[in-house]
Amino acid sequence: MASTVSTPAADVAPTTARFLRHAVEVALAAERGGNLPVAAVIALGDEIVAAAAARTLRPAAHPGRHAEVLALAAIPDPLVPRLAEMTCYCTLEPCLMCFGALVLHRIGGVVFGARDPRGGAVALLPYLAADVAAEARAVRWQGPVWPEVCDPIAARVLARYWTARYKSSS
């Protein structure tokens, strides 16, 4: 099936472009299903080993069903010891919860398409305690690598998330 998603800029590695394109397609499918358009793809070498979309709104509201956490949980058990060799490709910069999960599980790298100005955790790297900072800096962080496609998707995520959050608290 032909992709309906454009290709990242020419300076993005072809493998990164392929995995991030897949993450965007998963995110858009989630949006069509009523969820926030956020997705994560975890790759080992040239193979996708897990992929997930956020399921924070459907089937029922749940704050912990973020794409990165669900993708980590979907990694086949025999591959878990190889997490340091894997890279997580996310449509949106990981939030603090997902940042922590990725760091504590010692994923090898994280590539994100768009920065999250309200909840992205990568900016916290300089402020972490020394032992946590050492773990977090061991992860290869790259992003935003595809803002021309992921920024509009991120804007929809943020608008819908904050609207849903304030509706549920009133």
PDB file of C-alpha atoms in Angstrom:
ATOM      1  CA  MET A   1       0.000   0.000   0.000  1.00  0.00           C
ATOM      2  CA  ALA A   2       1.370   3.419  -0.937  1.00  0.00           C
ATOM      3  CA  SER A   3       2.088   5.840   1.882  1.00  0.00           C
ATOM      4  CA  THR A   4       0.006   8.994   2.087  1.00  0.00           C
ATOM      5  CA  VAL A   5       2.576  10.630   4.357  1.00  0.00           C
ATOM      6  CA  SER A   6       5.376  12.716   2.866  1.00  0.00           C
ATOM      7  CA  THR A   7       9.050  12.027   3.440  1.00  0.00           C
ATOM      8  CA  PRO A   8      11.170  13.807   6.069  1.00  0.00           C
ATOM      9  CA  ALA A   9      13.794  16.308   4.966  1.00  0.00           C
ATOM     10  CA  ALA A  10      16.688  15.040   2.870  1.00  0.00           C
ATOM     11  CA  ASP A  11      19.110  15.304   5.808  1.00  0.00           C
ATOM     12  CA  VAL A  12      17.156  12.650   7.752  1.00  0.00           C
ATOM     13  CA  ALA A  13      18.580   9.134   7.384  1.00  0.00           C
ATOM     14  CA  PRO A  14      16.426   6.845   5.201  1.00  0.00           C
ATOM     15  CA  THR A  15      15.878   4.373   8.054  1.00  0.00           C
ATOM     16  CA  THR A  16      14.797   7.185  10.386  1.00  0.00           C
ATOM     17  CA  ALA A  17      12.457   8.493   7.687  1.00  0.00           C
ATOM     18  CA  ARG A  18      10.894   5.050   7.179  1.00  0.00           C
ATOM     19  CA  PHE A  19      10.267   4.426  10.879  1.00  0.00           C
ATOM     20  CA  LEU A  20       9.002   7.934  11.570  1.00  0.00           C
ATOM     21  CA  ARG A  21       6.696   7.752   8.546  1.00  0.00           C
ATOM     22  CA  HIS A  22       5.278   4.515   9.970  1.00  0.00           C
ATOM     23  CA  ALA A  23       4.760   6.192  13.361  1.00  0.00           C
ATOM     24  CA  VAL A  24       2.876   9.055  11.681  1.00  0.00           C
ATOM     25  CA  GLU A  25       0.632   6.583   9.855  1.00  0.00           C
ATOM     26  CA  VAL A  26      -0.119   4.770  13.144  1.00  0.00           C
ATOM     27  CA  ALA A  27      -0.855   8.130  14.808  1.00  0.00           C
ATOM     28  CA  LEU A  28      -3.236   9.201  12.058  1.00  0.00           C
ATOM     29  CA  ALA A  29      -5.052   5.862  12.264  1.00  0.00           C
ATOM     30  CA  ALA A  30      -5.442   6.404  16.021  1.00  0.00           C
ATOM     31  CA  GLU A  31      -6.884   9.846  15.377  1.00  0.00           C
ATOM     32  CA  ARG A  32      -9.422   8.392  12.940  1.00  0.00           C
ATOM     33  CA  GLY A  33     -10.397   5.986  15.737  1.00  0.00           C
ATOM     34  CA  GLY A  34     -11.066   8.801  18.206  1.00  0.00           C
ATOM     35  CA  ASN A  35      -7.748   8.898  20.054  1.00  0.00           C
ATOM     36  CA  LEU A  36      -4.988  11.463  20.151  1.00  0.00           C
ATOM     37  CA  PRO A  37      -2.694  11.224  17.103  1.00  0.00           C
ATOM     38  CA  VAL A  38       0.444  10.138  18.938  1.00  0.00           C
ATOM     39  CA  ALA A  39       2.396   6.987  18.095  1.00  0.00           C
ATOM     40  CA  ALA A  40       5.680   5.264  18.770  1.00  0.00           C
ATOM     41  CA  VAL A  41       7.548   2.657  16.761  1.00  0.00           C
ATOM     42  CA  ILE A  42      10.402   0.692  18.309  1.00  0.00           C
ATOM     43  CA  ALA A  43      13.004  -0.713  15.966  1.00  0.00           C
ATOM     44  CA  LEU A  44      15.906  -3.076  16.358  1.00  0.00           C
ATOM     45  CA  GLY A  45      18.249  -2.547  13.449  1.00  0.00           C
ATOM     46  CA  ASP A  46      16.112  -2.416  10.319  1.00  0.00           C
ATOM     47  CA  GLU A  47      13.100  -4.200  11.839  1.00  0.00           C
ATOM     48  CA  ILE A  48      10.087  -2.822  13.665  1.00  0.00           C
ATOM     49  CA  VAL A  49       9.659  -4.887  16.835  1.00  0.00           C
ATOM     50  CA  ALA A  50       6.762  -2.940  18.354  1.00  0.00           C
ATOM     51  CA  ALA A  51       4.419  -0.093  17.504  1.00  0.00           C
ATOM     52  CA  ALA A  52       1.594   1.547  19.393  1.00  0.00           C
ATOM     53  CA  ALA A  53      -0.662   4.550  19.353  1.00  0.00           C
ATOM     54  CA  ALA A  54      -1.819   6.465  22.393  1.00  0.00           C
ATOM     55  CA  ARG A  55      -5.071   5.122  23.811  1.00  0.00           C
ATOM     56  CA  THR A  56      -5.668   7.777  26.426  1.00  0.00           C
ATOM     57  CA  LEU A  57      -9.206   8.607  25.254  1.00  0.00           C
ATOM     58  CA  ARG A  58     -10.615   5.333  23.872  1.00  0.00           C
ATOM     59  CA  PRO A  59     -11.837   2.733  24.604  1.00  0.00           C
ATOM     60  CA  ALA A  60     -12.157   4.653  27.882  1.00  0.00           C
ATOM     61  CA  ALA A  61     -10.160   7.562  29.277  1.00  0.00           C
ATOM     62  CA  HIS A  62      -6.934   6.344  30.889  1.00  0.00           C
ATOM     63  CA  PRO A  63      -3.952   8.589  31.684  1.00  0.00           C
ATOM     64  CA  GLY A  64      -1.274   5.909  31.398  1.00  0.00           C
ATOM     65  CA  ARG A  65      -1.882   4.576  27.907  1.00  0.00           C
ATOM     66  CA  HIS A  66       0.725   6.670  26.121  1.00  0.00           C
ATOM     67  CA  ALA A  67       2.205   5.408  22.858  1.00  0.00           C
ATOM     68  CA  GLU A  68       5.765   4.989  24.122  1.00  0.00           C
ATOM     69  CA  VAL A  69       4.696   3.014  27.205  1.00  0.00           C
ATOM     70  CA  LEU A  70       2.411   0.772  25.142  1.00  0.00           C
ATOM     71  CA  ALA A  71       5.152   0.218  22.545  1.00  0.00           C
ATOM     72  CA  LEU A  72       7.633  -0.751  25.263  1.00  0.00           C
ATOM     73  CA  ALA A  73       5.099  -3.227  26.639  1.00  0.00           C
ATOM     74  CA  ALA A  74       4.586  -4.704  23.153  1.00  0.00           C
ATOM     75  CA  ILE A  75       8.236  -5.642  22.656  1.00  0.00           C
ATOM     76  CA  PRO A  76       8.440  -9.444  22.441  1.00  0.00           C
ATOM     77  CA  ASP A  77       9.876 -10.851  25.664  1.00  0.00           C
ATOM     78  CA  PRO A  78      12.907 -12.531  24.018  1.00  0.00           C
ATOM     79  CA  LEU A  79      13.993  -9.119  22.651  1.00  0.00           C
ATOM     80  CA  VAL A  80      13.706  -7.155  25.906  1.00  0.00           C
ATOM     81  CA  PRO A  81      17.362  -7.833  26.884  1.00  0.00           C
ATOM     82  CA  ARG A  82      18.333  -5.971  23.689  1.00  0.00           C
ATOM     83  CA  LEU A  83      16.578  -2.688  24.556  1.00  0.00           C
ATOM     84  CA  ALA A  84      19.885  -0.798  24.504  1.00  0.00           C
ATOM     85  CA  GLU A  85      20.173  -1.670  20.807  1.00  0.00           C
ATOM     86  CA  MET A  86      16.682  -0.338  20.010  1.00  0.00           C
ATOM     87  CA  THR A  87      15.440   3.084  18.971  1.00  0.00           C
ATOM     88  CA  CYS A  88      12.004   4.515  19.692  1.00  0.00           C
ATOM     89  CA  TYR A  89      10.595   6.729  16.915  1.00  0.00           C
ATOM     90  CA  CYS A  90       7.838   9.008  18.274  1.00  0.00           C
ATOM     91  CA  THR A  91       5.620  11.495  16.514  1.00  0.00           C
ATOM     92  CA  LEU A  92       5.795  13.810  19.535  1.00  0.00           C
ATOM     93  CA  GLU A  93       8.557  14.540  22.038  1.00  0.00           C
ATOM     94  CA  PRO A  94       8.054  12.192  24.995  1.00  0.00           C
ATOM     95  CA  CYS A  95       6.312  13.530  28.087  1.00  0.00           C
ATOM     96  CA  LEU A  96       7.900  13.115  31.504  1.00  0.00           C
ATOM     97  CA  MET A  97       6.227   9.742  32.111  1.00  0.00           C
ATOM     98  CA  CYS A  98       7.346   8.325  28.758  1.00  0.00           C
ATOM     99  CA  PHE A  99      10.793   9.904  29.083  1.00  0.00           C
ATOM    100  CA  GLY A 100      11.175   8.107  32.413  1.00  0.00           C
ATOM    101  CA  ALA A 101       9.967   4.790  31.021  1.00  0.00           C
ATOM    102  CA  LEU A 102      12.344   4.994  28.057  1.00  0.00           C
ATOM    103  CA  VAL A 103      15.311   5.980  30.226  1.00  0.00           C
ATOM    104  CA  LEU A 104      14.652   3.476  33.007  1.00  0.00           C
ATOM    105  CA  HIS A 105      14.218   0.656  30.490  1.00  0.00           C
ATOM    106  CA  ARG A 106      17.497   1.768  28.884  1.00  0.00           C
ATOM    107  CA  ILE A 107      16.305   2.177  25.332  1.00  0.00           C
ATOM    108  CA  GLY A 108      19.258   2.992  23.096  1.00  0.00           C
ATOM    109  CA  GLY A 109      17.802   5.996  21.296  1.00  0.00           C
ATOM    110  CA  VAL A 110      14.755   8.198  20.860  1.00  0.00           C
ATOM    111  CA  VAL A 111      13.883  10.110  17.702  1.00  0.00           C
ATOM    112  CA  PHE A 112      10.869  12.424  17.755  1.00  0.00           C
ATOM    113  CA  GLY A 113       9.121  14.287  14.966  1.00  0.00           C
ATOM    114  CA  ALA A 114       7.800  17.342  16.824  1.00  0.00           C
ATOM    115  CA  ARG A 115       8.691  19.154  20.014  1.00  0.00           C
ATOM    116  CA  ASP A 116       6.029  19.278  22.739  1.00  0.00           C
ATOM    117  CA  PRO A 117       6.167  22.836  24.103  1.00  0.00           C
ATOM    118  CA  ARG A 118       3.768  22.078  26.992  1.00  0.00           C
ATOM    119  CA  GLY A 119       4.886  18.670  28.165  1.00  0.00           C
ATOM    120  CA  GLY A 120       8.052  17.558  26.414  1.00  0.00           C
ATOM    121  CA  ALA A 121      10.645  16.240  28.827  1.00  0.00           C
ATOM    122  CA  VAL A 122      13.869  16.358  26.817  1.00  0.00           C
ATOM    123  CA  ALA A 123      14.451  19.948  27.941  1.00  0.00           C
ATOM    124  CA  LEU A 124      14.728  18.633  31.506  1.00  0.00           C
ATOM    125  CA  LEU A 125      18.024  16.829  30.855  1.00  0.00           C
ATOM    126  CA  PRO A 126      20.188  19.576  32.429  1.00  0.00           C
ATOM    127  CA  TYR A 127      18.066  19.596  35.589  1.00  0.00           C
ATOM    128  CA  LEU A 128      18.068  15.902  36.469  1.00  0.00           C
ATOM    129  CA  ALA A 129      19.813  14.451  39.494  1.00  0.00           C
ATOM    130  CA  ALA A 130      23.313  13.230  38.601  1.00  0.00           C
ATOM    131  CA  ASP A 131      22.549   9.496  38.603  1.00  0.00           C
ATOM    132  CA  VAL A 132      19.351   9.896  36.570  1.00  0.00           C
ATOM    133  CA  ALA A 133      21.041  12.373  34.232  1.00  0.00           C
ATOM    134  CA  ALA A 134      23.782   9.852  33.486  1.00  0.00           C
ATOM    135  CA  GLU A 135      21.159   7.269  32.502  1.00  0.00           C
ATOM    136  CA  ALA A 136      19.220   9.805  30.420  1.00  0.00           C
ATOM    137  CA  ARG A 137      22.326  11.031  28.621  1.00  0.00           C
ATOM    138  CA  ALA A 138      23.184   7.438  27.687  1.00  0.00           C
ATOM    139  CA  VAL A 139      20.094   7.530  25.451  1.00  0.00           C
ATOM    140  CA  ARG A 140      20.677   9.056  21.997  1.00  0.00           C
ATOM    141  CA  TRP A 141      18.064  11.859  21.728  1.00  0.00           C
ATOM    142  CA  GLN A 142      17.272  13.323  18.315  1.00  0.00           C
ATOM    143  CA  GLY A 143      14.531  15.737  17.421  1.00  0.00           C
ATOM    144  CA  PRO A 144      12.528  17.381  16.234  1.00  0.00           C
ATOM    145  CA  VAL A 145      13.380  15.719  12.923  1.00  0.00           C
ATOM    146  CA  TRP A 146      10.151  16.143  10.933  1.00  0.00           C
ATOM    147  CA  PRO A 147       8.405  19.299  12.155  1.00  0.00           C
ATOM    148  CA  GLU A 148       6.764  20.106   8.820  1.00  0.00           C
ATOM    149  CA  VAL A 149       4.536  17.022   9.194  1.00  0.00           C
ATOM    150  CA  CYS A 150       4.566  16.374  12.941  1.00  0.00           C
ATOM    151  CA  ASP A 151       4.040  19.957  14.188  1.00  0.00           C
ATOM    152  CA  PRO A 152       0.466  20.213  12.797  1.00  0.00           C
ATOM    153  CA  ILE A 153      -0.313  16.777  14.257  1.00  0.00           C
ATOM    154  CA  ALA A 154       1.163  17.876  17.601  1.00  0.00           C
ATOM    155  CA  ALA A 155      -0.968  21.026  17.539  1.00  0.00           C
ATOM    156  CA  ARG A 156      -4.086  18.852  17.197  1.00  0.00           C
ATOM    157  CA  VAL A 157      -2.875  16.646  20.063  1.00  0.00           C
ATOM    158  CA  LEU A 158      -2.325  19.595  22.367  1.00  0.00           C
ATOM    159  CA  ALA A 159      -5.608  21.310  21.477  1.00  0.00           C
ATOM    160  CA  ARG A 160      -7.638  18.134  21.909  1.00  0.00           C
ATOM    161  CA  TYR A 161      -5.828  17.002  25.074  1.00  0.00           C
ATOM    162  CA  TRP A 162      -6.220  20.284  26.912  1.00  0.00           C
ATOM    163  CA  THR A 163      -9.855  20.628  25.779  1.00  0.00           C
ATOM    164  CA  ALA A 164     -10.650  17.106  27.023  1.00  0.00           C
ATOM    165  CA  ARG A 165      -8.756  17.698  30.265  1.00  0.00           C
ATOM    166  CA  TYR A 166     -10.642  20.871  31.127  1.00  0.00           C
ATOM    167  CA  LYS A 167     -14.005  19.345  30.174  1.00  0.00           C
ATOM    168  CA  SER A 168     -13.438  16.427  32.543  1.00  0.00           C
ATOM    169  CA  SER A 169     -12.388  18.657  35.455  1.00  0.00           C
ATOM    170  CA  SER A 170     -15.421  20.931  35.338  1.00  0.00           C
TER     171      SER A 170
END
